[in-house]
Short mmCIF file of C-alpha atoms and ligand atoms in Angstrom, two decimals:
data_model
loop_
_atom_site.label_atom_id
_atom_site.label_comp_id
_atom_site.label_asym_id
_atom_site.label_seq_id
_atom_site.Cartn_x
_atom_site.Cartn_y
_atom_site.Cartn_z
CA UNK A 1 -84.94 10.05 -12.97
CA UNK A 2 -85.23 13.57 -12.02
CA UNK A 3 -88.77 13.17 -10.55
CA UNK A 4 -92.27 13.92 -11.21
CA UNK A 5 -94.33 17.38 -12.54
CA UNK A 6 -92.10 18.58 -15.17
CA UNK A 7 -90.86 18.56 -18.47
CA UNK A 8 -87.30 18.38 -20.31
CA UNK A 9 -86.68 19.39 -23.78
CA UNK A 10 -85.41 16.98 -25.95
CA UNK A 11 -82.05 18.66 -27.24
CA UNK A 12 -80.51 16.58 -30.73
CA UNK A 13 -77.34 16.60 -28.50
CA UNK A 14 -78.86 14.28 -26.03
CA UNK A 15 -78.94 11.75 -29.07
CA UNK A 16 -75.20 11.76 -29.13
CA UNK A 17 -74.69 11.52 -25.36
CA UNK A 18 -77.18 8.13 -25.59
CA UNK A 19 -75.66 6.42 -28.41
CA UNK A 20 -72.38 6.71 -27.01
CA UNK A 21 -73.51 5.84 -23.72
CA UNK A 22 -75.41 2.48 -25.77
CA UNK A 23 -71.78 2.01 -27.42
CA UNK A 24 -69.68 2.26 -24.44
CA UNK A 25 -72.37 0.90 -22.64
CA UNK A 26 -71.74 -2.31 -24.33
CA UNK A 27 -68.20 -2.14 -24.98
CA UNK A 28 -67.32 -1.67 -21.35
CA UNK A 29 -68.97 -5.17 -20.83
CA UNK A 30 -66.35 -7.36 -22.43
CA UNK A 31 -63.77 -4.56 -21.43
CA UNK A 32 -62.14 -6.77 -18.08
CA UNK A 33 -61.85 -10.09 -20.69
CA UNK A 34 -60.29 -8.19 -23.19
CA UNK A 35 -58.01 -6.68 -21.04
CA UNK A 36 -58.62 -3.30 -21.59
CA UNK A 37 -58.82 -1.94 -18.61
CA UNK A 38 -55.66 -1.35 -15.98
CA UNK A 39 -54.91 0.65 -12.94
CA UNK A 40 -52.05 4.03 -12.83
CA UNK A 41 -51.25 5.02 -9.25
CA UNK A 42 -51.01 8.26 -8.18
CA UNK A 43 -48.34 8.88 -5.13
CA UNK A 44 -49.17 10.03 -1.83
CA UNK A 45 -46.38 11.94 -0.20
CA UNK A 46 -45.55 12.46 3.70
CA UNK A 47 -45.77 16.46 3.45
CA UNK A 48 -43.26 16.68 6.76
CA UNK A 49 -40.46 13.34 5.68
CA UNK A 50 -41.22 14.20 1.69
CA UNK A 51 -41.10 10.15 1.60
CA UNK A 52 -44.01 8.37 -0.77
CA UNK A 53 -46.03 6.77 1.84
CA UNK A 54 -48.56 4.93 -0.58
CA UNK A 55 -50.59 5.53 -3.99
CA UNK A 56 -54.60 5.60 -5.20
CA UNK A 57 -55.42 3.16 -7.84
CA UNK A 58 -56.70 5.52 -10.47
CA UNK A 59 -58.90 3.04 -13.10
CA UNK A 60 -57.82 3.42 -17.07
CA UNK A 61 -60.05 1.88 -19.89
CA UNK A 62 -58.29 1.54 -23.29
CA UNK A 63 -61.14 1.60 -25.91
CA UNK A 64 -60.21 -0.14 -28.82
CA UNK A 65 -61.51 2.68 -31.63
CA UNK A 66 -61.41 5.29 -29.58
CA UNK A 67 -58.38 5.45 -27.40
CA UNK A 68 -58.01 6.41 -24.13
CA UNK A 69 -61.21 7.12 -21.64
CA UNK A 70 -61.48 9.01 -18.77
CA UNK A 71 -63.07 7.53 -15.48
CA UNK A 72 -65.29 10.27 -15.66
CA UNK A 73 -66.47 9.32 -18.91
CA UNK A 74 -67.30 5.40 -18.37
CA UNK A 75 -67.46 5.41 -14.15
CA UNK A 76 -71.44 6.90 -14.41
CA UNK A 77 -71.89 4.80 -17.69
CA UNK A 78 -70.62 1.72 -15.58
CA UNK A 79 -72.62 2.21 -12.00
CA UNK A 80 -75.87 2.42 -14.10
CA UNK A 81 -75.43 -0.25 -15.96
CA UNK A 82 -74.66 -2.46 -12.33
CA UNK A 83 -71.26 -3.16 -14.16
CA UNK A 84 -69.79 -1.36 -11.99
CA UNK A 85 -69.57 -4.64 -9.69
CA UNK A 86 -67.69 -6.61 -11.35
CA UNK A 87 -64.90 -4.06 -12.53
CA UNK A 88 -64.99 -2.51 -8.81
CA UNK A 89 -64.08 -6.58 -7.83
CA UNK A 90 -61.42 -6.73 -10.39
CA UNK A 91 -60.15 -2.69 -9.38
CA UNK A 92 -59.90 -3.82 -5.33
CA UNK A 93 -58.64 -7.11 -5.99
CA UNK A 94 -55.98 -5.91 -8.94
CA UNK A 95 -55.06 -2.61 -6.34
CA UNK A 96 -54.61 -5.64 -3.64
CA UNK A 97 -52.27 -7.30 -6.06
CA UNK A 98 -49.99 -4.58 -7.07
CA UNK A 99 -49.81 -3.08 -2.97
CA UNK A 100 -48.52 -6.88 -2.30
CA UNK A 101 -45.78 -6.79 -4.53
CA UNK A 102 -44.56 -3.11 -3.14
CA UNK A 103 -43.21 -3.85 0.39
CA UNK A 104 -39.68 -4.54 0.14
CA UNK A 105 -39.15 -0.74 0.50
CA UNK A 106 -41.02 -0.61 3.95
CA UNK A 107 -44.80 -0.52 4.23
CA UNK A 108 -46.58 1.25 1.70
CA UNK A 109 -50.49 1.73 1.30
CA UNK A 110 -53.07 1.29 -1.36
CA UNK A 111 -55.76 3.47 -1.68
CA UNK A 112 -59.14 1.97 -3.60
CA UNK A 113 -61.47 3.92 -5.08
CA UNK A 114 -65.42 2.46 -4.01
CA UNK A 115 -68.35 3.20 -5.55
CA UNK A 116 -71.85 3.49 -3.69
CA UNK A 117 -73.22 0.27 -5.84
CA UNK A 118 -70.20 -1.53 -4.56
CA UNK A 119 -70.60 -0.69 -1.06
CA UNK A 120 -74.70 -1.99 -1.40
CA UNK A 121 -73.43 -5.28 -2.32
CA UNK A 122 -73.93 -7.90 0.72
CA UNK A 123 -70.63 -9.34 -1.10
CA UNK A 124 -68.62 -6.51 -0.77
CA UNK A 125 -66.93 -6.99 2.47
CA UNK A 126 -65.75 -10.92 1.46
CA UNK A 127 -64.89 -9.80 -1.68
CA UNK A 128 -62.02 -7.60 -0.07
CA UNK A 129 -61.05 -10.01 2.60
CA UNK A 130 -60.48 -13.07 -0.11
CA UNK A 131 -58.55 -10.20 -1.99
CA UNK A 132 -56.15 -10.11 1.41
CA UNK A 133 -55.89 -13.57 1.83
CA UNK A 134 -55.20 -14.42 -1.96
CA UNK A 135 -52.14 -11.92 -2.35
CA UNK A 136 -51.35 -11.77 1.76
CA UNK A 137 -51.66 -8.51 1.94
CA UNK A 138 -52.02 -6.67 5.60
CA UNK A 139 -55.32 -5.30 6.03
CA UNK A 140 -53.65 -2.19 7.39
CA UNK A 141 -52.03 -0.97 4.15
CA UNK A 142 -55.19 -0.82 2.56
CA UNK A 143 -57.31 2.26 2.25
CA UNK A 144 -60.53 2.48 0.88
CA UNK A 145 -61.98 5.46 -0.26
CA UNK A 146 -65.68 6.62 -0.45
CA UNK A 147 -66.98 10.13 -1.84
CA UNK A 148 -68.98 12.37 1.07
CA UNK A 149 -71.86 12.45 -1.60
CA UNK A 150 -72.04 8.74 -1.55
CA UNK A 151 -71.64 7.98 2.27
CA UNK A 152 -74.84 10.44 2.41
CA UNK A 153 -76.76 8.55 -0.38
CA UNK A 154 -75.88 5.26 1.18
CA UNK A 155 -76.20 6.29 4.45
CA UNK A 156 -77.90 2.60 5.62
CA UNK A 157 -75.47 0.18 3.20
CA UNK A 158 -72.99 2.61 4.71
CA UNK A 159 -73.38 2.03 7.85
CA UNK A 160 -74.27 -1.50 7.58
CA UNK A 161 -70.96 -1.92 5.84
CA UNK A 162 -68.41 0.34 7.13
CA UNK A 163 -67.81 -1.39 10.40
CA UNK A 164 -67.59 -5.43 9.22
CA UNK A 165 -64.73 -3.29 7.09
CA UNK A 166 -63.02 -1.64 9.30
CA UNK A 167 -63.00 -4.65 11.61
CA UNK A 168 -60.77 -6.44 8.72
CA UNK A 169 -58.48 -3.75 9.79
CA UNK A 170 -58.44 -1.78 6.44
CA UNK A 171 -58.97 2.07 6.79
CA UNK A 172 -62.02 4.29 5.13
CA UNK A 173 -61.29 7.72 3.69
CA UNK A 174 -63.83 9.98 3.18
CA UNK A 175 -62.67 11.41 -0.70
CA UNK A 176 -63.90 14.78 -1.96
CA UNK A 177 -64.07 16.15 1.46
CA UNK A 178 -66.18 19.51 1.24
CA UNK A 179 -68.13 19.51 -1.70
CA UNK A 180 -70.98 16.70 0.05
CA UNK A 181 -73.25 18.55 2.55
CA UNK A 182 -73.38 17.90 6.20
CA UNK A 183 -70.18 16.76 5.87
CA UNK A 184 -69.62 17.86 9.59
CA UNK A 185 -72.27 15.52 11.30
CA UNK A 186 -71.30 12.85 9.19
CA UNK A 187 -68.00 12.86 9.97
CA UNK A 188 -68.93 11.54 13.79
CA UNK A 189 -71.42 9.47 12.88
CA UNK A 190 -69.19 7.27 10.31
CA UNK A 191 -66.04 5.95 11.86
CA UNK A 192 -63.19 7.34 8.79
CA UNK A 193 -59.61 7.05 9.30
CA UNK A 194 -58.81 9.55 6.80
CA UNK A 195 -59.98 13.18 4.98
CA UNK A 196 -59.57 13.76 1.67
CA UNK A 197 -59.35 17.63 0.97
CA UNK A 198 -61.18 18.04 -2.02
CA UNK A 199 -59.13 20.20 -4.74
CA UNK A 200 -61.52 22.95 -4.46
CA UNK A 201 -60.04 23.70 -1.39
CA UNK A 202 -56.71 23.35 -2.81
CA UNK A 203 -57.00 25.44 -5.74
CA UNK A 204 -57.78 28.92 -4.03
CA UNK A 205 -54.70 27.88 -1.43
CA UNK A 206 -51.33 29.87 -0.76
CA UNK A 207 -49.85 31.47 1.54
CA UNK A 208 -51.62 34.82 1.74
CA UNK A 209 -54.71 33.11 1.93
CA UNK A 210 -53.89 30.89 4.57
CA UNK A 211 -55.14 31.83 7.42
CA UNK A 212 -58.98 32.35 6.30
CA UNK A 213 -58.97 29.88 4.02
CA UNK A 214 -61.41 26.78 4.57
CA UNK A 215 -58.24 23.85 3.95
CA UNK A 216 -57.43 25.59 7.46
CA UNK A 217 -60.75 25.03 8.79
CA UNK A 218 -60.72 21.84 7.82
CA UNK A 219 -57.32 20.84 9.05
CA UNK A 220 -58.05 22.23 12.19
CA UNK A 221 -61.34 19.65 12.47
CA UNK A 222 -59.28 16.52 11.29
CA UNK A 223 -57.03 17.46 13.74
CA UNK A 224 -58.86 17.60 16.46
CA UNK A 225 -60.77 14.31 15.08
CA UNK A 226 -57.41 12.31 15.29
CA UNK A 227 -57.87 11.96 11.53
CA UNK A 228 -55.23 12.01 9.24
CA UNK A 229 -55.39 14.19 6.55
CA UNK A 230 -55.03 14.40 2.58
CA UNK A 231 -54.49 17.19 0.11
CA UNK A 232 -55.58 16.43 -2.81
CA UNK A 233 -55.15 17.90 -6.12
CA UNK A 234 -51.46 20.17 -5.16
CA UNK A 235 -50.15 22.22 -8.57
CA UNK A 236 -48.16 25.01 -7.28
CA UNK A 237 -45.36 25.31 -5.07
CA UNK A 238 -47.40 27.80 -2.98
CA UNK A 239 -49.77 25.78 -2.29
CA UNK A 240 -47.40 23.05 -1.11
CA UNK A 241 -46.03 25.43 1.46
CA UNK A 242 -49.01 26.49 2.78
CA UNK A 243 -49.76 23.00 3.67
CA UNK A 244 -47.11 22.35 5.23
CA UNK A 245 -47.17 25.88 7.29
CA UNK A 246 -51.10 24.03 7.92
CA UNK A 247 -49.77 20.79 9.21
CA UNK A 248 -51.36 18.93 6.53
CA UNK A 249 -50.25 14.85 6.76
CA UNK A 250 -50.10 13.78 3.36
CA UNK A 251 -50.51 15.71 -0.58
CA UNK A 252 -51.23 14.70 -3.69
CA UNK A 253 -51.07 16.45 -6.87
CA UNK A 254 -49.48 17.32 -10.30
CA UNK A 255 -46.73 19.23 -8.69
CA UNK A 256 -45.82 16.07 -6.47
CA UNK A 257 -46.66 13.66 -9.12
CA UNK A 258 -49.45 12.25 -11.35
CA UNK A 259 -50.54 8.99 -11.94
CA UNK A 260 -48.09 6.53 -12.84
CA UNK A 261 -47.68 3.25 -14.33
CA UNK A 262 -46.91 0.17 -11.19
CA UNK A 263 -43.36 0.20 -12.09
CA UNK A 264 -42.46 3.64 -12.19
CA UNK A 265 -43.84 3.88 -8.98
CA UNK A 266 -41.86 1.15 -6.75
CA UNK A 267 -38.88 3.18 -8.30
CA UNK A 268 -40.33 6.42 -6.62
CA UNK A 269 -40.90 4.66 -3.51
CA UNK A 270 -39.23 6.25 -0.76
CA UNK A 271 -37.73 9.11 -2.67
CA UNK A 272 -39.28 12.39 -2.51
P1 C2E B 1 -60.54 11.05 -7.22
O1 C2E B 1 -60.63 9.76 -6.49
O2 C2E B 1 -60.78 12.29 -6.44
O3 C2E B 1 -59.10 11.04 -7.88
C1 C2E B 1 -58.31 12.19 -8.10
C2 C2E B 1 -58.39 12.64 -9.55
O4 C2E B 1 -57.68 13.88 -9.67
C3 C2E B 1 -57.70 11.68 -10.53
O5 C2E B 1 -58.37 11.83 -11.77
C4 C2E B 1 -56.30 12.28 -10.62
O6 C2E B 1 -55.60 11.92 -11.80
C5 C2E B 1 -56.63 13.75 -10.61
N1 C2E B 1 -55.51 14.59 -10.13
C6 C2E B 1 -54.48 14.22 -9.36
N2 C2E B 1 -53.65 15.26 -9.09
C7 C2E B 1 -54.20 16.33 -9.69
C8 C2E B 1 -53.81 17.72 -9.77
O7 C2E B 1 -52.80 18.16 -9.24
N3 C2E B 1 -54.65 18.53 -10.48
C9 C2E B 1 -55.77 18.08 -11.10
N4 C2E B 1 -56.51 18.96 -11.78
N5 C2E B 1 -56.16 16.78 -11.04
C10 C2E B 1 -55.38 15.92 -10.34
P2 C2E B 1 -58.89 10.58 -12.62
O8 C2E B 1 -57.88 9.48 -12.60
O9 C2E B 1 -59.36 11.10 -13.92
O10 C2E B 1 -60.13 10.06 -11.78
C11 C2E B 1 -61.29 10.84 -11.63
C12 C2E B 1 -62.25 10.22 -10.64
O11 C2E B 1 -62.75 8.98 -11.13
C13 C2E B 1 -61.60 9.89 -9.30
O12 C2E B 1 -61.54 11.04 -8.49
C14 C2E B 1 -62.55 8.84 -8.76
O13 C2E B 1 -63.68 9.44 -8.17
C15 C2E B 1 -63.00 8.13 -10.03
N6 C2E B 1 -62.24 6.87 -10.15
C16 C2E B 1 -61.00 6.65 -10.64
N7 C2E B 1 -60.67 5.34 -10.58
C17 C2E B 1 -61.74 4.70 -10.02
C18 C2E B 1 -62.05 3.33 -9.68
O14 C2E B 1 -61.23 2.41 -9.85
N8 C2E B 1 -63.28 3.08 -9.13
C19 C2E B 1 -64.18 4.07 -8.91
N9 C2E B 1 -65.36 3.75 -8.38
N10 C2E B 1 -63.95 5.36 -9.20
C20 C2E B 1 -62.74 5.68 -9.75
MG1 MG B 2 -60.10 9.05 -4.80
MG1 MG B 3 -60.96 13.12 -4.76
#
């Protein structure tokens, strides 16, 4: 995959790394009928009212030998082996679900993650409007969310897609914000609703560093762009602060919350 004219040295490690991918590989097919797989959400908090405005879907697979997996463990295994499409249907229509049953407590959105084979599939857009029809859900409240990386990978299935989405009325976030290149060009050439700050950009954040630090750069841009921004990735009180002192919409993080399970969260709903 890496191209033509050169050579790779077989490392004994590599052996490891492909038999579990074989394993998991396999496992990961039956994974949806055997109900191993479910969805945390992650709060997203107004940084000005301190109110939880909404939560990301974060996808969980509970291997039966060996416990817990991390997405970034069995996402790549599952995009290469194209299954990837059917768990991305069951993560936007499950996400769907669980937003539908969260309104009492004033409109709250769900934010999907969507990967690039998803997003190449002619099925993609129907997929999520049947998914807002089934659990009458209002287009509006739903977010989904594309890496910069992908968006320039996909640039065509992108493009070709984006818009019959956005006309459903959902909104597209560009996630990772920053670490992609030409992340500045792209960002007028595909319509997005929302940044996502990557946690880079977070991490070297507080208030001494404020002023030349690129989460200000950025701000200012989505700003200016009438986009609304995200912080992703917030751990320390300083950091917090200096977003705020930024004018930075909405934050994320550890320090906020993690990921919690669908319950948990409707109880957070509203509270800061
Ligand atoms: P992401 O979309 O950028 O999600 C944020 C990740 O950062 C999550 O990790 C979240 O638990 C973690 N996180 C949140 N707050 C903090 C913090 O304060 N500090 C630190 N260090 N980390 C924080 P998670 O759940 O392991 O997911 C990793 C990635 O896997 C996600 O990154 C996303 O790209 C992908 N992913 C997760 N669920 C799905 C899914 O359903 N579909 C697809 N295609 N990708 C998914
Ligand atoms: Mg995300
Ligand atoms: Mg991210």
């Amino acid at each position: 995959r890496a191209g033509k004219s050169q050579i790779k040295i077989f490392d004994p490690a590599m052996r490891l790394t492909a038999t579990r991918h074989l394993e998991f590989r396999s496992d990961l097919g039956s994974a949806i009928e055997r109900d191993q797989l479910r969805l945390v959400f992650q709060p997203m908090v107004d940084l000005r009212t301190h109110r939880v405005v909404g939560a990301e879907s974060l996808l969980r697979w509970e291997h039966p030998t060996r416990g817990p997996i991390a997405p970034s463990e069995f996402i790549p295994i599952a995009e290469r082996a194209g299954l990837i499409v059917p768990i991305g249907r069951w993560v936007v229509d499950q996400s769907i679900k669980a937003a539908s049953q969260w309104q009492e407590r004033g409109p709250q959105r769900v934010s999907i993650n969507v990967s690039a084979l998803q997003i190449r599939s002619p099925e993609f857009v129907d997929q999520v409007r049947r998914s807002l029809e089934v659990h009458r859900l209002d287009p509006t409240l739903v977010v989904l969310e594309f890496t910069e990386t992908m968006l320039v990978e996909e640039i065509e299935s992108a493009s070709d897609n984006l818009a019959p989405l956005r006309e459903l009325g959902v909104l597209i976030a560009i996630d990772d914000f920053g670490t992609g290149y030409c992340s500045l060009s792209y960002l007028q050439q595909f319509p997005v609703d929302i940044v996502k700050i990557d946690r880079q950009f977070i991490d070297e954040l507080d208030e001494e560093t404020l002023d030349m630090s690129l989460a200000r750069m950025i701000l200012q841009l989505t700003s200016g762009l009438d986009v609304i921004s995200i912080a992703e990735g917030i751990e320390r009180p300083a950091q917090l602060r200096a977003l705020q002192a930024l004018g930075c919409d909405i934050g994320q993080g550890y320090l906020l919350s993690g990921p919690l399970e669908a319950e948990e969260l409707q109880r957070r709903f509203g509270v800061a």
